[in-house]
Amino acid sequence: MKAQEIMQKARNLGKCIPAFNVPHLPMVRPIAGAIADENSTAMIQIARVEWEKFQARSLEHIAEEYEKYKVSGHTLLHLDHIPVVDEDYRRVDYEKLLERALKAGYESVMIDGSRLPLEENIRVTAEAAAMAHEAGVPCEAELGAVMGHEKEKMPPYEEIFSRKMGFTKLEEAKRFVLESRCDWLSVAVGNIHGQIAEAVRNQKKPEARLDVGHIGAIYQALGIPLVLHGGSGIRHSCVLEAVRAGITKINVGTEIRQTYEFALKESGNDISYAQEQVYRKVRAYISGYLYNTGLADDLK
Ligand code: 13P
């Protein structure tokens, strides 16, 4: 389980693995290049919503594109959010999607049962983790509600944070990890996803903060790598503190998606120009957060 070893090593060193989403197929190339040129170790990932509502086409298309541009020692391929109930509240055939991803060579996968009641989330996650482990790859899961993908209007950010809306509960998390046997846990601790509904997907994300004390308490209780979704636009100091407290993977989508889409629009659909802007953005992001993990040799 290479991805598992890399995450464990990063955790032991107090470092974090960034994971970049690819809602458009041509984004794979500049992201992979930027990761390698920054001497970082990072994931390239796709969520179901990115082929359903954007132009990633399919998980197999991304895997093929990844094969062309992956860089040994630097990049890993991860399957992000496979929801059991999606953002439009429809049931998803998640087992089929996981099977396809494992066949296509994804090195780690995520099951997202966070819209289900606790018992059902545990049951589904346990099934998904068993499938992943049989194929020799780790499984990420989610507990709590990281809002933003749903179609209804989100409450104002300050209300989410001050009322701790959707936050992962410590006691539930202990039981969840023990019974589901997931390897990494995505937590809700003040983070929100960039919105994806048509009418608002081009808006700037509000700056999120994080309850770092809560992250620390969850990490101390669980001892497994924690994942921070909604990585775009979080206050810089919060991210650095969160990594010290137990966050080992941070997902970044909106910031680079908007870079690509705005560049395409501004250039009259010049894909190379948009790729160049994504390359620069990802390099700046990695260097800005010191995400050079020094783990490249471990991945070769
Ligand atoms: P953002 O789009 O808010 O960066 O979140 C990405 C993410 O968490 C994908 O799983």
mmCIF file of C-alpha atoms and ligand atoms in Angstrom:
data_model
loop_
_atom_site.group_PDB
_atom_site.id
_atom_site.type_symbol
_atom_site.label_atom_id
_atom_site.label_comp_id
_atom_site.label_asym_id
_atom_site.label_seq_id
_atom_site.Cartn_x
_atom_site.Cartn_y
_atom_site.Cartn_z
ATOM 1 C CA MET A 1 0.000 0.000 0.000
ATOM 2 C CA LYS A 2 2.207 2.798 -1.221
ATOM 3 C CA ALA A 3 -0.303 5.541 -0.588
ATOM 4 C CA GLN A 4 -0.791 4.316 2.977
ATOM 5 C CA GLU A 5 2.951 4.277 3.675
ATOM 6 C CA ILE A 6 3.358 7.750 2.235
ATOM 7 C CA MET A 7 0.524 9.108 4.370
ATOM 8 C CA GLN A 8 1.928 7.467 7.497
ATOM 9 C CA LYS A 9 5.388 8.825 6.812
ATOM 10 C CA ALA A 10 4.051 12.300 6.139
ATOM 11 C CA ARG A 11 2.127 12.113 9.437
ATOM 12 C CA ASN A 12 5.198 11.022 11.367
ATOM 13 C CA LEU A 13 7.146 13.942 9.911
ATOM 14 C CA GLY A 14 4.306 16.393 10.640
ATOM 15 C CA LYS A 15 3.866 17.037 6.906
ATOM 16 C CA CYS A 16 0.849 17.145 4.628
ATOM 17 C CA ILE A 17 0.077 15.669 1.203
ATOM 18 C CA PRO A 18 -1.893 18.035 -1.036
ATOM 19 C CA ALA A 19 -4.503 16.434 -3.308
ATOM 20 C CA PHE A 20 -5.549 18.378 -6.401
ATOM 21 C CA ASN A 21 -8.921 17.839 -8.085
ATOM 22 C CA VAL A 22 -9.253 17.622 -11.861
ATOM 23 C CA PRO A 23 -12.704 18.683 -13.090
ATOM 24 C CA HIS A 24 -11.246 19.161 -16.609
ATOM 25 C CA LEU A 25 -9.106 16.510 -18.299
ATOM 26 C CA PRO A 26 -6.350 18.882 -19.547
ATOM 27 C CA MET A 27 -5.608 19.903 -15.949
ATOM 28 C CA VAL A 28 -3.820 16.602 -15.216
ATOM 29 C CA ARG A 29 -0.691 17.509 -17.158
ATOM 30 C CA PRO A 30 0.140 20.902 -15.578
ATOM 31 C CA ILE A 31 -0.710 19.663 -12.073
ATOM 32 C CA ALA A 32 1.605 16.654 -12.399
ATOM 33 C CA GLY A 33 4.364 18.897 -13.782
ATOM 34 C CA ALA A 34 3.995 21.440 -11.001
ATOM 35 C CA ILE A 35 4.097 18.753 -8.284
ATOM 36 C CA ALA A 36 7.325 17.310 -9.688
ATOM 37 C CA ASP A 37 8.970 20.684 -10.351
ATOM 38 C CA GLU A 38 8.306 21.708 -6.726
ATOM 39 C CA ASN A 39 9.841 18.399 -5.591
ATOM 40 C CA SER A 40 6.597 17.667 -3.766
ATOM 41 C CA THR A 41 4.662 14.441 -3.244
ATOM 42 C CA ALA A 42 0.985 14.967 -3.950
ATOM 43 C CA MET A 43 -2.177 13.310 -5.186
ATOM 44 C CA ILE A 44 -4.151 13.948 -8.331
ATOM 45 C CA GLN A 45 -7.763 13.094 -7.684
ATOM 46 C CA ILE A 46 -11.196 12.993 -9.236
ATOM 47 C CA ALA A 47 -14.612 12.983 -7.563
ATOM 48 C CA ARG A 48 -17.798 11.640 -9.168
ATOM 49 C CA VAL A 49 -19.232 15.141 -9.374
ATOM 50 C CA GLU A 50 -16.352 16.125 -11.669
ATOM 51 C CA TRP A 51 -17.419 13.802 -14.441
ATOM 52 C CA GLU A 52 -21.133 14.269 -13.768
ATOM 53 C CA LYS A 53 -21.155 18.098 -13.649
ATOM 54 C CA PHE A 54 -17.815 19.169 -15.133
ATOM 55 C CA GLN A 55 -15.648 17.918 -18.012
ATOM 56 C CA ALA A 56 -13.498 15.194 -16.466
ATOM 57 C CA ARG A 57 -15.437 12.665 -18.617
ATOM 58 C CA SER A 58 -14.935 9.542 -16.469
ATOM 59 C CA LEU A 59 -12.659 7.999 -13.892
ATOM 60 C CA GLU A 60 -11.092 5.880 -16.638
ATOM 61 C CA HIS A 61 -10.335 8.957 -18.788
ATOM 62 C CA ILE A 62 -8.546 10.567 -15.854
ATOM 63 C CA ALA A 63 -6.604 7.344 -15.140
ATOM 64 C CA GLU A 64 -5.475 7.219 -18.801
ATOM 65 C CA GLU A 65 -4.436 10.859 -18.762
ATOM 66 C CA TYR A 66 -2.649 10.290 -15.471
ATOM 67 C CA GLU A 67 -0.678 7.382 -16.978
ATOM 68 C CA LYS A 68 0.652 9.791 -19.615
ATOM 69 C CA TYR A 69 1.828 12.481 -17.206
ATOM 70 C CA LYS A 70 2.484 10.840 -13.828
ATOM 71 C CA VAL A 71 5.944 11.425 -12.385
ATOM 72 C CA SER A 72 7.585 8.594 -10.476
ATOM 73 C CA GLY A 73 8.383 9.589 -6.922
ATOM 74 C CA HIS A 74 6.030 12.544 -6.937
ATOM 75 C CA THR A 75 2.457 11.759 -7.924
ATOM 76 C CA LEU A 76 -0.272 9.397 -6.715
ATOM 77 C CA LEU A 77 -3.742 8.814 -8.193
ATOM 78 C CA HIS A 78 -6.666 9.020 -5.748
ATOM 79 C CA LEU A 79 -10.407 8.565 -6.202
ATOM 80 C CA ASP A 80 -12.137 11.396 -4.322
ATOM 81 C CA HIS A 81 -15.824 11.538 -3.170
ATOM 82 C CA ILE A 82 -17.825 8.539 -4.280
ATOM 83 C CA PRO A 83 -21.058 9.447 -2.531
ATOM 84 C CA VAL A 84 -23.610 6.876 -1.450
ATOM 85 C CA VAL A 85 -26.242 9.620 -1.640
ATOM 86 C CA ASP A 86 -25.138 12.405 -3.977
ATOM 87 C CA GLU A 87 -25.404 16.199 -3.743
ATOM 88 C CA ASP A 88 -28.869 16.028 -5.369
ATOM 89 C CA TYR A 89 -29.931 13.372 -2.837
ATOM 90 C CA ARG A 90 -29.943 10.502 -5.327
ATOM 91 C CA ARG A 91 -28.612 7.022 -4.463
ATOM 92 C CA VAL A 92 -25.410 6.109 -6.280
ATOM 93 C CA ASP A 93 -24.184 2.651 -7.299
ATOM 94 C CA TYR A 94 -20.986 3.218 -5.342
ATOM 95 C CA GLU A 95 -19.844 -0.409 -5.400
ATOM 96 C CA LYS A 96 -19.709 -0.389 -9.178
ATOM 97 C CA LEU A 97 -17.718 2.851 -9.219
ATOM 98 C CA LEU A 98 -15.251 1.569 -6.636
ATOM 99 C CA GLU A 99 -14.798 -1.649 -8.607
ATOM 100 C CA ARG A 100 -14.099 0.360 -11.764
ATOM 101 C CA ALA A 101 -11.593 2.577 -9.966
ATOM 102 C CA LEU A 102 -9.713 -0.350 -8.449
ATOM 103 C CA LYS A 103 -9.554 -1.957 -11.881
ATOM 104 C CA ALA A 104 -8.320 1.285 -13.456
ATOM 105 C CA GLY A 105 -5.388 1.461 -11.016
ATOM 106 C CA TYR A 106 -6.394 4.094 -8.473
ATOM 107 C CA GLU A 107 -3.937 3.924 -5.586
ATOM 108 C CA SER A 108 -6.429 4.961 -2.888
ATOM 109 C CA VAL A 109 -10.195 5.560 -2.844
ATOM 110 C CA MET A 110 -12.803 7.485 -0.901
ATOM 111 C CA ILE A 111 -16.298 6.439 0.075
ATOM 112 C CA ASP A 112 -18.570 9.250 1.212
ATOM 113 C CA GLY A 113 -21.474 8.095 3.352
ATOM 114 C CA SER A 114 -21.697 11.411 5.183
ATOM 115 C CA ARG A 115 -25.308 12.062 4.085
ATOM 116 C CA LEU A 116 -26.404 8.810 5.770
ATOM 117 C CA PRO A 117 -27.275 8.182 9.411
ATOM 118 C CA LEU A 118 -24.253 7.026 11.453
ATOM 119 C CA GLU A 119 -25.119 3.305 11.471
ATOM 120 C CA GLU A 120 -25.543 3.184 7.730
ATOM 121 C CA ASN A 121 -22.413 5.234 7.102
ATOM 122 C CA ILE A 122 -20.457 2.724 9.211
ATOM 123 C CA ARG A 123 -21.945 -0.237 7.349
ATOM 124 C CA VAL A 124 -21.297 1.154 3.868
ATOM 125 C CA THR A 125 -17.807 2.388 4.760
ATOM 126 C CA ALA A 126 -16.894 -1.013 6.213
ATOM 127 C CA GLU A 127 -17.949 -2.648 2.919
ATOM 128 C CA ALA A 128 -15.981 -0.143 0.836
ATOM 129 C CA ALA A 129 -12.899 -0.432 3.041
ATOM 130 C CA ALA A 130 -12.999 -4.231 2.746
ATOM 131 C CA MET A 131 -13.156 -3.954 -1.070
ATOM 132 C CA ALA A 132 -10.256 -1.501 -1.123
ATOM 133 C CA HIS A 133 -8.129 -3.568 1.263
ATOM 134 C CA GLU A 134 -8.679 -6.673 -0.803
ATOM 135 C CA ALA A 135 -7.263 -4.778 -3.768
ATOM 136 C CA GLY A 136 -4.353 -3.588 -1.586
ATOM 137 C CA VAL A 137 -5.286 0.104 -1.371
ATOM 138 C CA PRO A 138 -6.331 2.352 1.520
ATOM 139 C CA CYS A 139 -9.805 3.807 1.938
ATOM 140 C CA GLU A 140 -10.736 7.346 3.015
ATOM 141 C CA ALA A 141 -14.168 8.021 4.546
ATOM 142 C CA GLU A 142 -16.108 11.029 5.794
ATOM 143 C CA LEU A 143 -17.936 11.730 9.019
ATOM 144 C CA GLY A 144 -19.687 15.033 9.605
ATOM 145 C CA ALA A 145 -20.962 17.416 6.937
ATOM 146 C CA VAL A 146 -18.502 19.394 4.830
ATOM 147 C CA MET A 147 -21.106 21.619 3.150
ATOM 148 C CA GLY A 148 -20.990 23.283 -0.266
ATOM 149 C CA HIS A 149 -21.737 20.618 -2.882
ATOM 150 C CA GLU A 150 -25.493 20.559 -2.234
ATOM 151 C CA LYS A 151 -27.801 22.628 -4.424
ATOM 152 C CA GLU A 152 -29.552 24.555 -1.662
ATOM 153 C CA LYS A 153 -28.135 27.857 -0.425
ATOM 154 C CA MET A 154 -25.501 27.500 2.279
ATOM 155 C CA PRO A 155 -25.968 29.282 5.603
ATOM 156 C CA PRO A 156 -23.593 32.249 6.082
ATOM 157 C CA TYR A 157 -20.087 31.002 6.909
ATOM 158 C CA GLU A 158 -19.947 32.678 10.321
ATOM 159 C CA GLU A 159 -23.089 30.812 11.338
ATOM 160 C CA ILE A 160 -21.593 27.466 10.252
ATOM 161 C CA PHE A 161 -18.439 28.137 12.269
ATOM 162 C CA SER A 162 -19.918 29.626 15.416
ATOM 163 C CA ARG A 163 -22.685 27.033 15.676
ATOM 164 C CA LYS A 164 -20.293 24.224 14.660
ATOM 165 C CA MET A 165 -22.799 23.114 12.039
ATOM 166 C CA GLY A 166 -22.082 19.614 10.752
ATOM 167 C CA PHE A 167 -18.859 19.301 12.785
ATOM 168 C CA THR A 168 -17.500 15.766 13.259
ATOM 169 C CA LYS A 169 -18.327 14.498 16.734
ATOM 170 C CA LEU A 170 -15.474 12.957 18.693
ATOM 171 C CA GLU A 171 -17.340 10.013 20.206
ATOM 172 C CA GLU A 172 -18.952 9.128 16.877
ATOM 173 C CA ALA A 173 -15.567 9.327 15.150
ATOM 174 C CA LYS A 174 -14.013 6.828 17.578
ATOM 175 C CA ARG A 175 -16.770 4.312 16.940
ATOM 176 C CA PHE A 176 -16.820 5.011 13.204
ATOM 177 C CA VAL A 177 -13.129 4.304 12.676
ATOM 178 C CA LEU A 178 -13.074 1.251 14.901
ATOM 179 C CA GLU A 179 -16.057 -0.401 13.223
ATOM 180 C CA SER A 180 -15.586 0.699 9.617
ATOM 181 C CA ARG A 181 -11.804 0.112 9.477
ATOM 182 C CA CYS A 182 -11.305 3.092 7.203
ATOM 183 C CA ASP A 183 -7.688 4.249 6.908
ATOM 184 C CA TRP A 184 -8.057 8.041 6.691
ATOM 185 C CA LEU A 185 -10.891 10.215 7.937
ATOM 186 C CA SER A 186 -12.254 13.387 6.339
ATOM 187 C CA VAL A 187 -13.452 15.672 9.122
ATOM 188 C CA ALA A 188 -15.751 18.696 9.309
ATOM 189 C CA VAL A 189 -14.038 21.267 11.521
ATOM 190 C CA GLY A 190 -14.963 24.637 10.012
ATOM 191 C CA ASN A 191 -13.997 23.727 6.428
ATOM 192 C CA ILE A 192 -16.522 24.034 3.586
ATOM 193 C CA HIS A 193 -16.415 22.938 -0.057
ATOM 194 C CA GLY A 194 -16.401 25.514 -2.837
ATOM 195 C CA GLN A 195 -19.933 25.579 -4.214
ATOM 196 C CA ILE A 196 -20.594 23.800 -7.495
ATOM 197 C CA ALA A 197 -24.213 24.714 -8.356
ATOM 198 C CA GLU A 198 -24.246 26.422 -11.802
ATOM 199 C CA ALA A 199 -25.376 29.785 -10.493
ATOM 200 C CA VAL A 200 -22.629 30.144 -7.884
ATOM 201 C CA ARG A 201 -19.673 28.067 -9.034
ATOM 202 C CA ASN A 202 -17.751 31.103 -10.304
ATOM 203 C CA GLN A 203 -18.039 33.016 -7.046
ATOM 204 C CA LYS A 204 -15.106 33.524 -4.719
ATOM 205 C CA LYS A 205 -15.221 31.218 -1.701
ATOM 206 C CA PRO A 206 -15.601 32.858 1.697
ATOM 207 C CA GLU A 207 -12.452 32.563 3.817
ATOM 208 C CA ALA A 208 -12.876 29.591 6.167
ATOM 209 C CA ARG A 209 -11.273 29.140 9.583
ATOM 210 C CA LEU A 210 -10.625 25.878 11.420
ATOM 211 C CA ASP A 211 -11.242 24.637 14.934
ATOM 212 C CA VAL A 212 -7.673 23.461 15.421
ATOM 213 C CA GLY A 213 -8.285 22.291 19.006
ATOM 214 C CA HIS A 214 -11.007 19.987 17.726
ATOM 215 C CA ILE A 215 -8.712 18.602 15.003
ATOM 216 C CA GLY A 216 -6.082 17.861 17.656
ATOM 217 C CA ALA A 217 -8.591 16.119 19.907
ATOM 218 C CA ILE A 218 -9.873 13.945 17.040
ATOM 219 C CA TYR A 219 -6.363 13.035 15.936
ATOM 220 C CA GLN A 220 -5.271 12.154 19.463
ATOM 221 C CA ALA A 221 -8.307 9.903 19.871
ATOM 222 C CA LEU A 222 -8.094 8.150 16.489
ATOM 223 C CA GLY A 223 -4.401 8.107 15.614
ATOM 224 C CA ILE A 224 -5.072 7.808 11.874
ATOM 225 C CA PRO A 225 -4.334 10.452 9.204
ATOM 226 C CA LEU A 226 -7.056 13.110 8.972
ATOM 227 C CA VAL A 227 -8.131 14.701 5.706
ATOM 228 C CA LEU A 228 -9.182 18.301 5.212
ATOM 229 C CA HIS A 229 -11.652 18.827 2.376
ATOM 230 C CA GLY A 230 -12.504 22.281 1.056
ATOM 231 C CA GLY A 231 -8.837 23.292 1.010
ATOM 232 C CA SER A 232 -9.308 26.356 -1.228
ATOM 233 C CA GLY A 233 -9.424 29.667 0.559
ATOM 234 C CA ILE A 234 -8.802 28.574 4.149
ATOM 235 C CA ARG A 235 -6.927 31.094 6.291
ATOM 236 C CA HIS A 236 -3.224 30.325 5.781
ATOM 237 C CA SER A 237 -2.283 30.229 9.482
ATOM 238 C CA CYS A 238 -5.172 27.820 10.191
ATOM 239 C CA VAL A 239 -3.906 25.361 7.573
ATOM 240 C CA LEU A 240 -0.404 25.357 9.032
ATOM 241 C CA GLU A 241 -1.753 24.806 12.559
ATOM 242 C CA ALA A 242 -4.127 22.103 11.308
ATOM 243 C CA VAL A 243 -1.229 20.144 9.791
ATOM 244 C CA ARG A 244 0.577 20.275 13.118
ATOM 245 C CA ALA A 245 -2.594 19.037 14.819
ATOM 246 C CA GLY A 246 -3.172 15.968 12.600
ATOM 247 C CA ILE A 247 -4.270 16.908 9.074
ATOM 248 C CA THR A 248 -2.234 14.785 6.640
ATOM 249 C CA LYS A 249 -4.042 15.324 3.319
ATOM 250 C CA ILE A 250 -5.650 18.516 2.082
ATOM 251 C CA ASN A 251 -7.994 18.605 -0.904
ATOM 252 C CA VAL A 252 -7.818 21.583 -3.229
ATOM 253 C CA GLY A 253 -10.415 22.005 -5.959
ATOM 254 C CA THR A 254 -12.124 25.364 -6.465
ATOM 255 C CA GLU A 255 -8.992 27.499 -6.523
ATOM 256 C CA ILE A 256 -7.396 25.649 -9.425
ATOM 257 C CA ARG A 257 -10.685 24.922 -11.216
ATOM 258 C CA GLN A 258 -11.508 28.622 -11.325
ATOM 259 C CA THR A 259 -7.952 29.421 -12.457
ATOM 260 C CA TYR A 260 -8.416 27.045 -15.404
ATOM 261 C CA GLU A 261 -11.940 28.146 -16.306
ATOM 262 C CA PHE A 262 -11.243 31.892 -16.023
ATOM 263 C CA ALA A 263 -8.064 31.526 -18.105
ATOM 264 C CA LEU A 264 -9.968 29.632 -20.808
ATOM 265 C CA LYS A 265 -12.604 32.335 -20.923
ATOM 266 C CA GLU A 266 -10.152 35.209 -20.933
ATOM 267 C CA SER A 267 -8.059 33.648 -23.739
ATOM 268 C CA GLY A 268 -10.952 32.569 -25.970
ATOM 269 C CA ASN A 269 -10.480 28.860 -25.207
ATOM 270 C CA ASP A 270 -6.711 28.602 -25.396
ATOM 271 C CA ILE A 271 -6.111 25.320 -23.539
ATOM 272 C CA SER A 272 -2.295 25.691 -23.408
ATOM 273 C CA TYR A 273 -2.649 29.126 -21.840
ATOM 274 C CA ALA A 274 -5.116 27.786 -19.245
ATOM 275 C CA GLN A 275 -2.782 24.852 -18.511
ATOM 276 C CA GLU A 276 0.096 27.275 -17.957
ATOM 277 C CA GLN A 277 -1.981 29.255 -15.435
ATOM 278 C CA VAL A 278 -2.861 26.056 -13.560
ATOM 279 C CA TYR A 279 0.811 25.030 -13.529
ATOM 280 C CA ARG A 280 1.789 28.366 -11.956
ATOM 281 C CA LYS A 281 -1.045 28.295 -9.462
ATOM 282 C CA VAL A 282 -0.222 24.781 -8.248
ATOM 283 C CA ARG A 283 3.491 25.630 -7.941
ATOM 284 C CA ALA A 284 2.660 28.755 -5.943
ATOM 285 C CA TYR A 285 0.263 26.812 -3.761
ATOM 286 C CA ILE A 286 2.799 24.082 -2.952
ATOM 287 C CA SER A 287 5.634 26.500 -2.220
ATOM 288 C CA GLY A 288 3.343 28.814 -0.220
ATOM 289 C CA TYR A 289 2.485 26.014 2.197
ATOM 290 C CA LEU A 290 5.904 24.310 2.161
ATOM 291 C CA TYR A 291 4.351 21.161 0.746
ATOM 292 C CA ASN A 292 7.683 19.789 -0.335
ATOM 293 C CA THR A 293 7.399 16.644 1.739
ATOM 294 C CA GLY A 294 10.853 15.245 1.022
ATOM 295 C CA LEU A 295 9.218 11.875 0.414
ATOM 296 C CA ALA A 296 9.966 11.537 -3.283
ATOM 297 C CA ASP A 297 12.504 8.735 -2.813
ATOM 298 C CA ASP A 298 10.036 6.720 -0.740
ATOM 299 C CA LEU A 299 7.592 6.673 -3.606
ATOM 300 C CA LYS A 300 9.992 5.467 -6.306
HETATM 301 P P1 13P B 1 -12.485 23.055 -2.588
HETATM 302 O O1 13P B 1 -13.105 22.998 -3.950
HETATM 303 O O2 13P B 1 -13.237 23.900 -1.667
HETATM 304 O O3 13P B 1 -11.031 23.366 -2.651
HETATM 305 O O4 13P B 1 -12.592 21.561 -2.005
HETATM 306 C C1 13P B 1 -12.086 20.485 -2.726
HETATM 307 C C2 13P B 1 -12.417 19.195 -2.083
HETATM 308 O O5 13P B 1 -12.532 19.093 -0.888
HETATM 309 C C3 13P B 1 -12.618 18.024 -2.954
HETATM 310 O O6 13P B 1 -12.902 16.879 -2.246
#
